[in-house]
């Protein structure tokens, strides 16, 4: 299990999807929430979950060099 939350940034949605599906299999039996923009919800919904939960791995797509939290 993770002791803190992790944010991973991607510049390619295709790579984000590949990583998400590989990690989803790896973490399915652990107490880790895995969120990915465009796969498990909108960025707004995921940010709310991300800020409330511990042990979260959040995969984010960045566009035009803009990073938000």
Coordinates of C-alpha atoms in Angstrom, one line a residue, residues 2-33:
X2 CA 1.1 3.6 -0.6
X3 CA 1.6 5.8 2.5
X4 CA 0.9 9.0 0.4
X5 CA -0.6 10.1 -2.8
X6 CA 1.3 10.2 -6.1
X7 CA 0.6 12.3 -9.2
X8 CA 2.1 11.1 -12.5
X9 CA 2.0 13.4 -15.5
X10 CA 1.9 12.3 -19.1
X11 CA 2.0 14.2 -22.4
X12 CA 0.4 11.4 -24.4
X13 CA -3.1 10.0 -23.6
X14 CA -2.1 6.7 -25.3
X15 CA 0.9 6.2 -22.9
X16 CA -1.3 7.2 -20.0
X17 CA -3.8 4.5 -21.0
X18 CA -1.1 1.9 -21.4
X19 CA 0.4 2.7 -18.0
X20 CA -3.1 2.8 -16.3
X21 CA -4.1 -0.7 -17.5
X22 CA -0.7 -2.2 -16.5
X23 CA -0.9 -0.7 -13.1
X24 CA -4.6 -1.6 -12.6
X25 CA -3.7 -5.2 -12.9
X26 CA -0.8 -4.8 -10.5
X27 CA -2.7 -2.9 -7.8
X28 CA -6.1 -4.7 -8.0
X29 CA -5.4 -6.7 -4.8
X30 CA -3.8 -3.8 -2.9
X31 CA -5.4 -1.0 -1.0
X32 CA -4.4 1.6 -3.6
X33 CA -6.9 3.8 -5.5

